[in-house]
XYZ file of C-alpha atoms in Angstrom:
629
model
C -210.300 43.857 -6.125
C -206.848 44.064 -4.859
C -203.673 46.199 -5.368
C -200.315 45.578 -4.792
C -199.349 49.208 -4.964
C -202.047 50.662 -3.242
C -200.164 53.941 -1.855
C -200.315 54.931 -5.384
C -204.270 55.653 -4.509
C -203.287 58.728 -3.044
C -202.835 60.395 -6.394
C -206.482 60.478 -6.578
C -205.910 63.888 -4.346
C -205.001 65.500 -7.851
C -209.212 65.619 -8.683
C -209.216 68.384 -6.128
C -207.442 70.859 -7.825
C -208.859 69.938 -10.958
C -212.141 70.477 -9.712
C -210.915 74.039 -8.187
C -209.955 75.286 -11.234
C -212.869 74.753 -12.850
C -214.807 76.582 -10.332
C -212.625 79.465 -10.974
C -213.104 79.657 -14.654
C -215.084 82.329 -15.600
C -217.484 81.171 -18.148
C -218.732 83.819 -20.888
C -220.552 83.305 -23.993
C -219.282 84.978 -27.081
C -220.831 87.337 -28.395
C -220.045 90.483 -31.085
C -219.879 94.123 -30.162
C -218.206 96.832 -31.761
C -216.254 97.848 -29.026
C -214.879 96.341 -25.587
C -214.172 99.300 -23.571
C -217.627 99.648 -22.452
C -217.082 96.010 -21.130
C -213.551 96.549 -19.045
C -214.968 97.984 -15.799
C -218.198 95.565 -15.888
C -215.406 92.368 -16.304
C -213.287 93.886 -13.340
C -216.341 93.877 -10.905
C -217.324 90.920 -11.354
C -214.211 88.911 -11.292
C -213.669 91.252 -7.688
C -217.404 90.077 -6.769
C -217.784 86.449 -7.925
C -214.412 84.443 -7.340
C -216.277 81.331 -6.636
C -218.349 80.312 -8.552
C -221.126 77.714 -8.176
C -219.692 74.156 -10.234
C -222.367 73.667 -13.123
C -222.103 70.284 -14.930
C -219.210 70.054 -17.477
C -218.577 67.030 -20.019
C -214.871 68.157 -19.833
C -214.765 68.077 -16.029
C -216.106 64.520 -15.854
C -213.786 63.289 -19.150
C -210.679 64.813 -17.005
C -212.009 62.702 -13.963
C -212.567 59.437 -15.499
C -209.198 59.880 -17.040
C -207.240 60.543 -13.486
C -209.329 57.505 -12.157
C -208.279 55.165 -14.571
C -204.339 56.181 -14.495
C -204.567 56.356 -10.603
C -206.177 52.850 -10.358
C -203.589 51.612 -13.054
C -200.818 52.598 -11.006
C -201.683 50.914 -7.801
C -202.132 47.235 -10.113
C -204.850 46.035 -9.116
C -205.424 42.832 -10.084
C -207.600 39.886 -9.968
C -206.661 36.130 -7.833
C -207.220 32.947 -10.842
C -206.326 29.774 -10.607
C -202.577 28.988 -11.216
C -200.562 25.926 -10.894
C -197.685 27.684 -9.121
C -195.819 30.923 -9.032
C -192.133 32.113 -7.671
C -189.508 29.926 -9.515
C -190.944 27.456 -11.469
C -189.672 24.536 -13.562
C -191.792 22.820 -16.006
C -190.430 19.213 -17.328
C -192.334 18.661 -20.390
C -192.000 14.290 -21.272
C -190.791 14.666 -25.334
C -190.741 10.789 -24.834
C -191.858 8.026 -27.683
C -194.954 7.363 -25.750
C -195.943 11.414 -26.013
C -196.395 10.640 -29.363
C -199.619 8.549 -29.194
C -203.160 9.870 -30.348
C -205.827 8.633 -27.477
C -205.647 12.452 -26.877
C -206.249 14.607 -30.281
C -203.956 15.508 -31.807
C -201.122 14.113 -29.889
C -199.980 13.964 -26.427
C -197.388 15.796 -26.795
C -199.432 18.644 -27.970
C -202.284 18.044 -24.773
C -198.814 18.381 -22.469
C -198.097 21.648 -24.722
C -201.085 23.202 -23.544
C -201.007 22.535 -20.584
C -197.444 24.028 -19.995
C -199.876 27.119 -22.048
C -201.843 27.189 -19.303
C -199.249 27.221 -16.939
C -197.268 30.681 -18.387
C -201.133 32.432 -18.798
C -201.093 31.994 -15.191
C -197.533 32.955 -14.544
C -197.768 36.029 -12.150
C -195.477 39.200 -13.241
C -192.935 38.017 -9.996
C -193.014 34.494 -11.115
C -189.891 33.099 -12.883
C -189.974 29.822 -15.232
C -187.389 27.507 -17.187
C -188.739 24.394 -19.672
C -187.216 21.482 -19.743
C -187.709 19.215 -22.576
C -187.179 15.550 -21.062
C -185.925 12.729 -23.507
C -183.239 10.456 -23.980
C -180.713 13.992 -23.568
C -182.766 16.178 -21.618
C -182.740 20.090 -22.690
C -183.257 23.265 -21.437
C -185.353 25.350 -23.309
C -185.600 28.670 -21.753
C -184.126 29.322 -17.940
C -185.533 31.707 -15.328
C -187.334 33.929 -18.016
C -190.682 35.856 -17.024
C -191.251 37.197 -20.550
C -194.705 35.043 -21.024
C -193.737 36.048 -24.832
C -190.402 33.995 -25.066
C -191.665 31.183 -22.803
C -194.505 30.933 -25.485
C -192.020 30.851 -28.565
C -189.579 28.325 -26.620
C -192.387 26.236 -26.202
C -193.603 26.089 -29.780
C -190.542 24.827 -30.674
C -190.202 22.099 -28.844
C -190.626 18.894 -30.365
C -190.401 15.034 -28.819
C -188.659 12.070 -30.122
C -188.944 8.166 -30.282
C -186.778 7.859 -27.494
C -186.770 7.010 -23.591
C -186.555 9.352 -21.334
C -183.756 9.421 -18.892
C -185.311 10.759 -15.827
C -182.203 10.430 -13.831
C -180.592 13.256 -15.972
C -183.944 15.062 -16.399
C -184.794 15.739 -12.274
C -180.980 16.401 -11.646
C -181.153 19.432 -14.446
C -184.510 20.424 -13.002
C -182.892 20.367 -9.428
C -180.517 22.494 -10.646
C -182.480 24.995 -12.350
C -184.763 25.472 -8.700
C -181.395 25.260 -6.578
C -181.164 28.605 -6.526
C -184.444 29.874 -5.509
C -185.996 30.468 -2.049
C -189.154 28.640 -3.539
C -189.100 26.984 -6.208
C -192.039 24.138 -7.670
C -191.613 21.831 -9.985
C -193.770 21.026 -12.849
C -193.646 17.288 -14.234
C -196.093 17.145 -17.351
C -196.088 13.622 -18.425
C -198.233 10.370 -18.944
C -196.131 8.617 -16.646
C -192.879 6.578 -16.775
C -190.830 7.215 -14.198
C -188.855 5.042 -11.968
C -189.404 4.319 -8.777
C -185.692 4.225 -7.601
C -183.160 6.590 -8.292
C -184.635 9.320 -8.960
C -182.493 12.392 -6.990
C -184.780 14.339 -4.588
C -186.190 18.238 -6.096
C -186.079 21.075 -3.781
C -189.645 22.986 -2.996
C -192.992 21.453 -4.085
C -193.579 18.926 -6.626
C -196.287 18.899 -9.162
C -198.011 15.972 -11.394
C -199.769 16.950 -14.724
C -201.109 14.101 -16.166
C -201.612 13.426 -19.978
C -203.407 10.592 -21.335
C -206.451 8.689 -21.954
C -206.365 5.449 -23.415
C -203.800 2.119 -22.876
C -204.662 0.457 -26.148
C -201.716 -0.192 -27.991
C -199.993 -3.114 -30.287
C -196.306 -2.725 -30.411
C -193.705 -5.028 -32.184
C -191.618 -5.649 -29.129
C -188.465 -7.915 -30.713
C -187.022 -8.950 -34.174
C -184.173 -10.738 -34.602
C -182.207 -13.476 -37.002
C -180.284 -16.119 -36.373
C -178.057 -18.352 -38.465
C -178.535 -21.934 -38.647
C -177.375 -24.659 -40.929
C -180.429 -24.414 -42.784
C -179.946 -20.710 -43.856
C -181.528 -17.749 -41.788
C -184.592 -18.108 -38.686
C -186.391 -14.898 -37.962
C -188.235 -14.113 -35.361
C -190.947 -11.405 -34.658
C -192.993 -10.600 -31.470
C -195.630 -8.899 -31.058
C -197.063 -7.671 -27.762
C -200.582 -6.013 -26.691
C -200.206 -3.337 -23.879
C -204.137 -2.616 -23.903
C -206.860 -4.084 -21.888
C -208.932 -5.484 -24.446
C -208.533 -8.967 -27.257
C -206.786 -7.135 -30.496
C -205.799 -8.652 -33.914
C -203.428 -7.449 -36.429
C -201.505 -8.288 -39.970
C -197.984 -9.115 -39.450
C -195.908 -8.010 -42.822
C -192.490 -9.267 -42.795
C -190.040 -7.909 -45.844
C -186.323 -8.809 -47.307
C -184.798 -5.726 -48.443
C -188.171 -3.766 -49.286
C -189.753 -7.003 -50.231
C -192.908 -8.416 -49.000
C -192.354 -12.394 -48.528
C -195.055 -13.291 -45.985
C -198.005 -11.645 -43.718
C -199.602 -13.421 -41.202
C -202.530 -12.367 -39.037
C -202.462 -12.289 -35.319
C -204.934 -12.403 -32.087
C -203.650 -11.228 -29.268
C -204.962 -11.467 -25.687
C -204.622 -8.130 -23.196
C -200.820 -8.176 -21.967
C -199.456 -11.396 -24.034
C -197.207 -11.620 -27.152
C -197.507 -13.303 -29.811
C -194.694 -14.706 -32.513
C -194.438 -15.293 -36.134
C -191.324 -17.503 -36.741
C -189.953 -17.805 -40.462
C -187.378 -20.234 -41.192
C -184.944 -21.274 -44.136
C -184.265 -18.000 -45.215
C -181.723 -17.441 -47.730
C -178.096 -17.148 -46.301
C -177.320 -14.038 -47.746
C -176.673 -10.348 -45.964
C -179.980 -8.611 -46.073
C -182.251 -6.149 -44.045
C -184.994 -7.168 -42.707
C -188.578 -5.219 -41.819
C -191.395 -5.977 -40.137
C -194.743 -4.297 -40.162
C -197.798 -3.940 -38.075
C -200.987 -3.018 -39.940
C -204.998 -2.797 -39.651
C -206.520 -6.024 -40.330
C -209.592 -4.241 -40.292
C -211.163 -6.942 -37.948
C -210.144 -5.771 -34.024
C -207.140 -3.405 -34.540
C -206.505 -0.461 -32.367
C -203.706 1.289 -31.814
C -202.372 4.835 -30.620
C -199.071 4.693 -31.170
C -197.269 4.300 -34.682
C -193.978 4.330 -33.574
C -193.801 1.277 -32.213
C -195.439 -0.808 -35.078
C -192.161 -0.779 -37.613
C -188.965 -2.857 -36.452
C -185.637 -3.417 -38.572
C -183.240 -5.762 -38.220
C -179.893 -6.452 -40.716
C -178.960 -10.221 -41.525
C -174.230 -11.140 -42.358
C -174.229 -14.512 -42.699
C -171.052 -16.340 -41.006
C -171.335 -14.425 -37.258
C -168.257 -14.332 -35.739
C -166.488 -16.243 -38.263
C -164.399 -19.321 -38.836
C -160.543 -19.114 -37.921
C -157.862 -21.402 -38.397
C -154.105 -21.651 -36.874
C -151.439 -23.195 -38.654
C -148.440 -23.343 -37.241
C -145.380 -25.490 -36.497
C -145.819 -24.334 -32.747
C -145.546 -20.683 -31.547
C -146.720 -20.527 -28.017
C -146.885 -16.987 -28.425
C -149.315 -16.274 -31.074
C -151.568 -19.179 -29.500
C -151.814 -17.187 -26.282
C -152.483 -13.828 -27.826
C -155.087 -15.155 -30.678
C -156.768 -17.123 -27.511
C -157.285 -14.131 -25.745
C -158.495 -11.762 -28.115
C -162.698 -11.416 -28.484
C -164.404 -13.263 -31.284
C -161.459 -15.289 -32.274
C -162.146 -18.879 -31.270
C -159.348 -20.873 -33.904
C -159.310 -23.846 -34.827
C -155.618 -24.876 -34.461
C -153.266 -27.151 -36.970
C -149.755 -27.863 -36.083
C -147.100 -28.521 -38.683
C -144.545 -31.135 -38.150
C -142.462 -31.404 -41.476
C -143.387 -31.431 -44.958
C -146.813 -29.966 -47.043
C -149.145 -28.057 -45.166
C -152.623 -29.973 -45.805
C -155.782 -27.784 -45.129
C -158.497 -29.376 -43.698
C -161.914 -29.452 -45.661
C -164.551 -26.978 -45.008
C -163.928 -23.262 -45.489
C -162.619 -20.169 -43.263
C -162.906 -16.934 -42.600
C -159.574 -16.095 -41.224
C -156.405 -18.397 -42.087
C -153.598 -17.573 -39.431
C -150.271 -18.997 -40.780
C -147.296 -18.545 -38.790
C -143.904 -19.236 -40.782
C -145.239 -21.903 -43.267
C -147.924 -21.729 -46.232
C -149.831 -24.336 -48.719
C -148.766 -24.318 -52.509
C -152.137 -23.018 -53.180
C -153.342 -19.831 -50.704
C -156.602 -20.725 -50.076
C -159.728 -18.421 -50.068
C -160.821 -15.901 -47.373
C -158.821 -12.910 -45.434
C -155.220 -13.769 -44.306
C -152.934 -13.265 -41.350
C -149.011 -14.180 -42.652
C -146.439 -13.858 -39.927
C -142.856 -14.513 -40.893
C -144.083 -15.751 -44.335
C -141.895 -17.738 -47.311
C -142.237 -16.282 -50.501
C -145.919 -16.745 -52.153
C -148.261 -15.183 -54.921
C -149.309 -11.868 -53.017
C -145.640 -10.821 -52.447
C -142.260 -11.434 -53.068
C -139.480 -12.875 -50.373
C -135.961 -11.403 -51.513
C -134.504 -12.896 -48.532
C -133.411 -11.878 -45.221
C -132.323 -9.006 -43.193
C -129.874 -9.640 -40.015
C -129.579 -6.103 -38.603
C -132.908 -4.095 -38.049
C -132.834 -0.585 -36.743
C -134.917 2.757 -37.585
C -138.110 0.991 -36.588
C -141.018 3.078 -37.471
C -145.122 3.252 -36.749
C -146.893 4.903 -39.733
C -150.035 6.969 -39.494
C -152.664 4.431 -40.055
C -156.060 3.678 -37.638
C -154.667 0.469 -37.508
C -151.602 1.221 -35.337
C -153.856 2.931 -32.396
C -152.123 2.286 -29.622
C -148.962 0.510 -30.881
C -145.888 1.464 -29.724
C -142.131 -0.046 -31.148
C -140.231 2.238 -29.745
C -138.997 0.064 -26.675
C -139.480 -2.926 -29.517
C -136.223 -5.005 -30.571
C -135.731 -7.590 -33.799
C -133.305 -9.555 -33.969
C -133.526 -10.370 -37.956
C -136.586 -10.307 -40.462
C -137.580 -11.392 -43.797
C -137.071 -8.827 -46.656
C -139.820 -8.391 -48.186
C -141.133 -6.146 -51.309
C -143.578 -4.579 -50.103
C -146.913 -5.057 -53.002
C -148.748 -1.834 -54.638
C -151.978 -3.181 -52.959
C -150.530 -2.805 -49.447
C -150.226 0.235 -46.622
C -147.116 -0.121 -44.567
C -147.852 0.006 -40.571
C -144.438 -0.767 -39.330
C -141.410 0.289 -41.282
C -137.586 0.008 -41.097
C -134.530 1.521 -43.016
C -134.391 -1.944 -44.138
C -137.860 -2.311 -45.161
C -141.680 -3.057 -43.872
C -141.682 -5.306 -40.802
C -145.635 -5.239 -41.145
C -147.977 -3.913 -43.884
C -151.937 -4.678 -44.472
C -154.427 -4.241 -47.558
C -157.242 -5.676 -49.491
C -155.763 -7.677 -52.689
C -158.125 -10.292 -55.069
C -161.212 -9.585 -52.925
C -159.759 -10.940 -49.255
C -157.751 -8.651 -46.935
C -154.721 -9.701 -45.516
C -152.016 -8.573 -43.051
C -147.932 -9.348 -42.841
C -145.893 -9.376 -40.189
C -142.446 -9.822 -41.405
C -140.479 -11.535 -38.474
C -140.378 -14.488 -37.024
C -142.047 -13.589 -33.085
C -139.230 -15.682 -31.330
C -136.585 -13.638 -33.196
C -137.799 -10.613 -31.223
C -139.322 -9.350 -27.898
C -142.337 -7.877 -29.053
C -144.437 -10.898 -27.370
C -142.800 -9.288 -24.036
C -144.433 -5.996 -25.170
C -147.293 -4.553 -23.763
C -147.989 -3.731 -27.817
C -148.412 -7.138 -29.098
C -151.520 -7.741 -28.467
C -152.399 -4.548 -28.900
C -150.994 -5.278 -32.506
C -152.736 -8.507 -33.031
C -156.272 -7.348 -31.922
C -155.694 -4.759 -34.116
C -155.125 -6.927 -36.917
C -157.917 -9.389 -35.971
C -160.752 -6.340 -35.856
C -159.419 -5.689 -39.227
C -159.280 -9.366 -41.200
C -162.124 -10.713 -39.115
C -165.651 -10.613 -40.936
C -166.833 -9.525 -37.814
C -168.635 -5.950 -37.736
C -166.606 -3.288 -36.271
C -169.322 -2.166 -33.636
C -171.427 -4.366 -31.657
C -175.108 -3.786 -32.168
C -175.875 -7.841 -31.638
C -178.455 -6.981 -28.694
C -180.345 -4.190 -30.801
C -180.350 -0.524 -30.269
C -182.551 1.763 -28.749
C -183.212 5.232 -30.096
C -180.820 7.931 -28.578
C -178.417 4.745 -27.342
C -174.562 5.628 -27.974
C -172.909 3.139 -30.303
C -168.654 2.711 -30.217
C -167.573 2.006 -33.658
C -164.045 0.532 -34.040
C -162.023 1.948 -36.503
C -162.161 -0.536 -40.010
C -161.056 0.087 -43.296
C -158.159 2.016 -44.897
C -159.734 5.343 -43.810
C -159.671 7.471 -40.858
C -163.044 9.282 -41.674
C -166.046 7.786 -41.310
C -169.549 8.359 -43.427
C -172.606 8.047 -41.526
C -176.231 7.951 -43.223
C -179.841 8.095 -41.319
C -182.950 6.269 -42.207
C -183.917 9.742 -43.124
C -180.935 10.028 -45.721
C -179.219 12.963 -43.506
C -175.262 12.478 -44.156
C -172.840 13.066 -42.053
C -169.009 12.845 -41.899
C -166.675 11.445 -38.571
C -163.263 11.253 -37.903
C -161.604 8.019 -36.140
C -159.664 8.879 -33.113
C -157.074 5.921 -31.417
C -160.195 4.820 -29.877
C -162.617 4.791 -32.433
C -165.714 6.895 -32.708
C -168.729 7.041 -30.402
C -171.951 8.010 -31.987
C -174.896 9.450 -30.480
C -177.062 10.846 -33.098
C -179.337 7.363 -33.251
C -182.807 9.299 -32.602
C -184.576 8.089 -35.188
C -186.048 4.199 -35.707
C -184.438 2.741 -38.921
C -181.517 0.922 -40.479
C -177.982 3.039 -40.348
C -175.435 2.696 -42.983
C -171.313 3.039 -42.063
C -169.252 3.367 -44.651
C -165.504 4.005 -44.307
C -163.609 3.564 -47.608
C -164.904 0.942 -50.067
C -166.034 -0.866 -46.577
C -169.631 -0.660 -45.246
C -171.814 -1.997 -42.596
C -175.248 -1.087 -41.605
C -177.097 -1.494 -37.903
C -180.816 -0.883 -36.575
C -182.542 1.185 -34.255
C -185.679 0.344 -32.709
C -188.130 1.122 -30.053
C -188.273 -2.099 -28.022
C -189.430 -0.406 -25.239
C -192.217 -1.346 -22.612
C -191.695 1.630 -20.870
C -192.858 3.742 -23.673
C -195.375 1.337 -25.422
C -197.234 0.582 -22.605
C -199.309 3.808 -22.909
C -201.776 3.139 -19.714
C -201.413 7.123 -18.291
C -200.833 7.365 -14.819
C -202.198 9.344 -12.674
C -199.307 9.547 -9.795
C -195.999 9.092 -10.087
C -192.730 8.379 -7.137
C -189.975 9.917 -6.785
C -188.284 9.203 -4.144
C -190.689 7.982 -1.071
C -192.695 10.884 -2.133
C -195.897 10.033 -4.163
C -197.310 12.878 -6.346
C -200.872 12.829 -7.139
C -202.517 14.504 -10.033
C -202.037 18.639 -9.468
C -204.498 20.472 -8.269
C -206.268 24.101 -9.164
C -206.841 25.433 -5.802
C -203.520 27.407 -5.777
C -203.975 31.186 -6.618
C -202.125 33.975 -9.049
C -202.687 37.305 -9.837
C -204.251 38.470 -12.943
C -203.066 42.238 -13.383
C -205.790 44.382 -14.976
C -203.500 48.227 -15.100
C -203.053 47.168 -18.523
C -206.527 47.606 -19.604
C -206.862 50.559 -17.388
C -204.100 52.607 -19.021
C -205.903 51.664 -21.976
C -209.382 52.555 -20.971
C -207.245 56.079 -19.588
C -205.807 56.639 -23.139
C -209.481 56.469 -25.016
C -211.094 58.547 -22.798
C -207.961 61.344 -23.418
C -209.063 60.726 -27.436
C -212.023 61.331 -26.568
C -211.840 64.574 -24.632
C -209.930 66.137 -27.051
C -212.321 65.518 -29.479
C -214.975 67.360 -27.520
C -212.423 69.912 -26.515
C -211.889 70.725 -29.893
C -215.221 70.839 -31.067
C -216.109 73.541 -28.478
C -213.346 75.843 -29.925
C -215.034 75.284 -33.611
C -218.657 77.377 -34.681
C -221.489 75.574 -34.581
C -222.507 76.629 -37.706
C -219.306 75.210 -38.924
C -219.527 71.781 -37.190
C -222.843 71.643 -38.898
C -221.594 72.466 -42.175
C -218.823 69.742 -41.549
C -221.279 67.053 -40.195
C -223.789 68.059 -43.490
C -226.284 68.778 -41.485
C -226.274 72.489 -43.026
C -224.341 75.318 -44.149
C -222.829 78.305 -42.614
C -224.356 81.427 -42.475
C -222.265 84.380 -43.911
């Protein structure tokens, strides 16, 4: 055994007196007489005669000795070397990845790597010092530089992992942060595995590996994705087996919840295999694809990765066309803007004939058909129509105003001067974006199911197009008339994966609702919205307004469906083996001494007291008889 006060031992020194005094006591037995005067001169002699006395055995004596034993020995903590994984500062990264999720280890892996880091803070000495660190897509800190085993304990309870990746990048530079500090410091990385080779940034003090995991066997739906053709819609769906062995599975594919094929799949160890469906309808629609038991050679140990969404807007980018009599201009700013590609019609003289086919932007730049065809609507410098009326025209322009609308972000008239403009009533179904003391120079809304956008002038009569606003302006407008979504999710999106969402619609907040239902509300700024909250697989719905779009998240991720544990990992040059158990702590036992001090007081006062009692009477009290009177 070993102390780490041991000077405290010297309080042992306090039995001596103890025992002193008790060879002091004079010891007498009662007894009744009638008188004690004949006893005074007999007491004095003796106590003058006999001041030491020889020490007879006494159940009090040894109680009062066992009890200074125990409290000396508690104070000089002793305690007992165990196994530990480290002591001093230490920081334990606990992987709350997708992968951590699986079940080759019962019940989870997530809850193997939870005991371990239970292991770790029962071996925690009382010097030792440790902060958690949940690692996912947005590491955490749980706890930092705590010693209370108690609130390391309750911190780790409540930590919980997510079907995400794990960004170790951010992950080792908040543990290197946490152990910066600290003459030695080891860090703790509980994971199955995962991280990158390259850079990582280096950790200060030693580096530990706990490794979690047991089997690789798992069938994950690694892509799904759509595709317009001329025949309608082509899906696609791949499925991939990270395991070692030949596995089958039943493919379920569904159209907005439901089922319209299943197909059954063999899949060699590290190939993929496809089910193709083609000719769908050409209609917007969410898609869903499931992996299931076929109940012939299915395993799998992770569910997270055997669900995938996608969402289906027929058109893409959209159809555009340019009429115009010739505005160099508008040609250059519509050619540069993203998504636009127009198809371009120049006006000599006379009616404006559309071509055949249909559009889903119509561009019209001074001139118009009889008949306004069908499909969202970009006027500039427009002659009277059926949306509006054209009272005529307005030579002098001054008091030029930009509203508060999300479509303006960024535009600026101020340094902006027009010559002349058409006057122009401006319709109920219409917001005004530029005004005027003569009227609106530019105005948008949604009228007869199309939206459609005004700009009142004639470019060439002004030198907005020498403004770093105009296109500014016109990609405005374009995000807003063009069919196009107002985010682009076109690749897919991964689960904690930031997604910029462009302002669209007549309203500046924004409603955003989970696969799990959760609602919650955003509000545009002049550069849109990011959002961040995309933990959780499923299809997202944005609704500003009357407006709404909807976007997936899934776990397309080898990194966290190929569940093969490792038993090393890099970081750096440095390779970091499996941890090992030969390290020692200390296991302090002057709890249980103090303790074991405090029962033997109880019971030494018990037999104290029962010597200051009768017999007769503890007899009577035990029932074993009565007292005599």
């Amino acid at each position: 055994m070993n102390f780490l006060t041991p000077a405290a031992l010297g309080l042992a020194a306090i039995a001596l007196p103890i025992i002193l005094l008790y060879m002091l006591k004079l010891r007498r037995q009662p007894v009744q007489i009638s008188s004690t005067m004949l006893w005074q001169m007999l007491l004095r002699d003796r106590q003058a005669n006999t001041p030491w006395q020889r020490l007879k055995r006494n159940l009090l004596l040894l109680l009062q000795l066992l009890i200074l034993a125990a409290l000396v020995i508690a104070l000089a903590r002793p305690f007992t070397p165990i196994p530990t994984v480290a002591s001093g500062s230490v920081v334990v990264v606990l992987d709350g990845s997708a992968s951590m999720l699986a079940s080759d280890v019962s019940p989870s892996r997530f809850e193997a790597a939870q005991d371990a880091a239970e292991g770790i803070i029962a071996g925690l000495s009382s010097n030792s010092q440790m902060t958690l660190i949940l690692a996912n897509a947005q590491p955490q800190t749980l706890i930092s530089n705590e010693s209370n085993k108690g609130a390391l304990r309750q911190a780790l309870s409540e930590a919980t992992p997510r079907t995400t990746e794990t960004d170790w990048s951010a992950t080792l530079a908040l543990a290197a942060g946490a152990n910066s500090g600290a003459s030695s410091g080891t860090t703790i990385i509980i994971s199955d595995g995962g991280l990158p080779n390259e850079g990582l940034p280096p950790l200060p003090g030693e580096i530990r590996f706990v490794p979690i995991g047991a089997s690789g066997e798992n069938l994950a739906i690694s892509a799904l994705a759509l595709r317009a053709t001329t025949q309608g819609a082509d899906l696609l769906a791949s499925v991939t087996n990270y395991g070692e062995s030949q596995r089958s599975a039943l493919v379920s594919l569904y159209r907005n919840g439901e089922l319209f094929d299943a197909q059954r799949v063999s899949i060699a160890p590290g190939e993929t295999a496809s089910v193709v469906q083609s000719g769908l309808p050409d209609e917007s629609a969410v898609y869903e694809a499931r992996l299931e038991d076929d109940g012939e050679n299915w395993q799998d140990q992770l569910a997270s990765d055997n669900q995938a969404f996608a969402t289906y807007t027929p058109g893409g980018e959209g159809r555009t066309l340019f009429v115009s009599k010739g505005n160099f201009f508008l040609e250059q700013v519509l050619t540069s803007l993203p998504d636009i590609e127009p198809f371009r019609l120049v006006v000599e003289s006379g009616e404006v004939v559309l071509p055949t086919g249909s559009f889903d932007l119509y561009i019209f730049d001074g001139v118009l058909p009889e008949e306004l065809p069908e499909g969202n609507l970009l006027l500039v410098n427009p002659p009277d129509n059926e949306l509006f009326n054209v009272l005529g025209e307005i030579s002098e322009v001054s008091g030029v105003t930009v509203t508060d609308n999300p479509l303006n972000r960024f535009v600026d008239f101020s340094a902006v001067n027009i010559l002349k403009t058409r006057q122009i009533e401006t319709p109920d179904w219409a917001d005004v974006l530029v005004d005027s003391e003569s009227g609106s120079l530019v105005f948008a809304g949604e009228t007869g199911g199309r939206k459609v956008a005004v700009v009142g002038f004639d470019l060439r009569d002004s030198d907005l197009p020498l403004q770093i606003t105009f296109p500014i302006l016109f990609g405005n407008l374009a995000n807003y008339l063009s069919p196009g979504l107002p985010f682009d999710a076109s690749a897919g999106l991964q689960p904690g994966e930031g997604l910029n969402i462009r302002p669209f619609g007549n309203s500046r907040t924004v409603q955003i609702t989970t696969p799990s239902r959760a609602i919650s509300e955003f509000q545009f700024d002049t550069n849109g919205l990011l959002y961040t909250d995309t933990q959780e697989t499923g299809i997202y719905t944005i609704r500003a307004g009357e407006e709404a779009h909807t976007f997936a998240v899934n776990l397309f991720s080898s990194a966290e469906s190929n569940l093969s544990p490792q038993t090393e990992v890099q970081i750096g040059r440095t390779e970091i083996g499996p941890t090992s158990e030969s390290a020692l702590g200390e296991l302090e036992l002057w709890p249980w001494l103090a303790g074991l001090g405090l029962l033997i007081l109880l019971v030494e006062w018990w037999v104290y007291q029962g010597r200051q009692i009768d017999p007769q009477v503890w007899r009577q009290r035990l029932g074993l008889g009565k007292a005599r009177n």
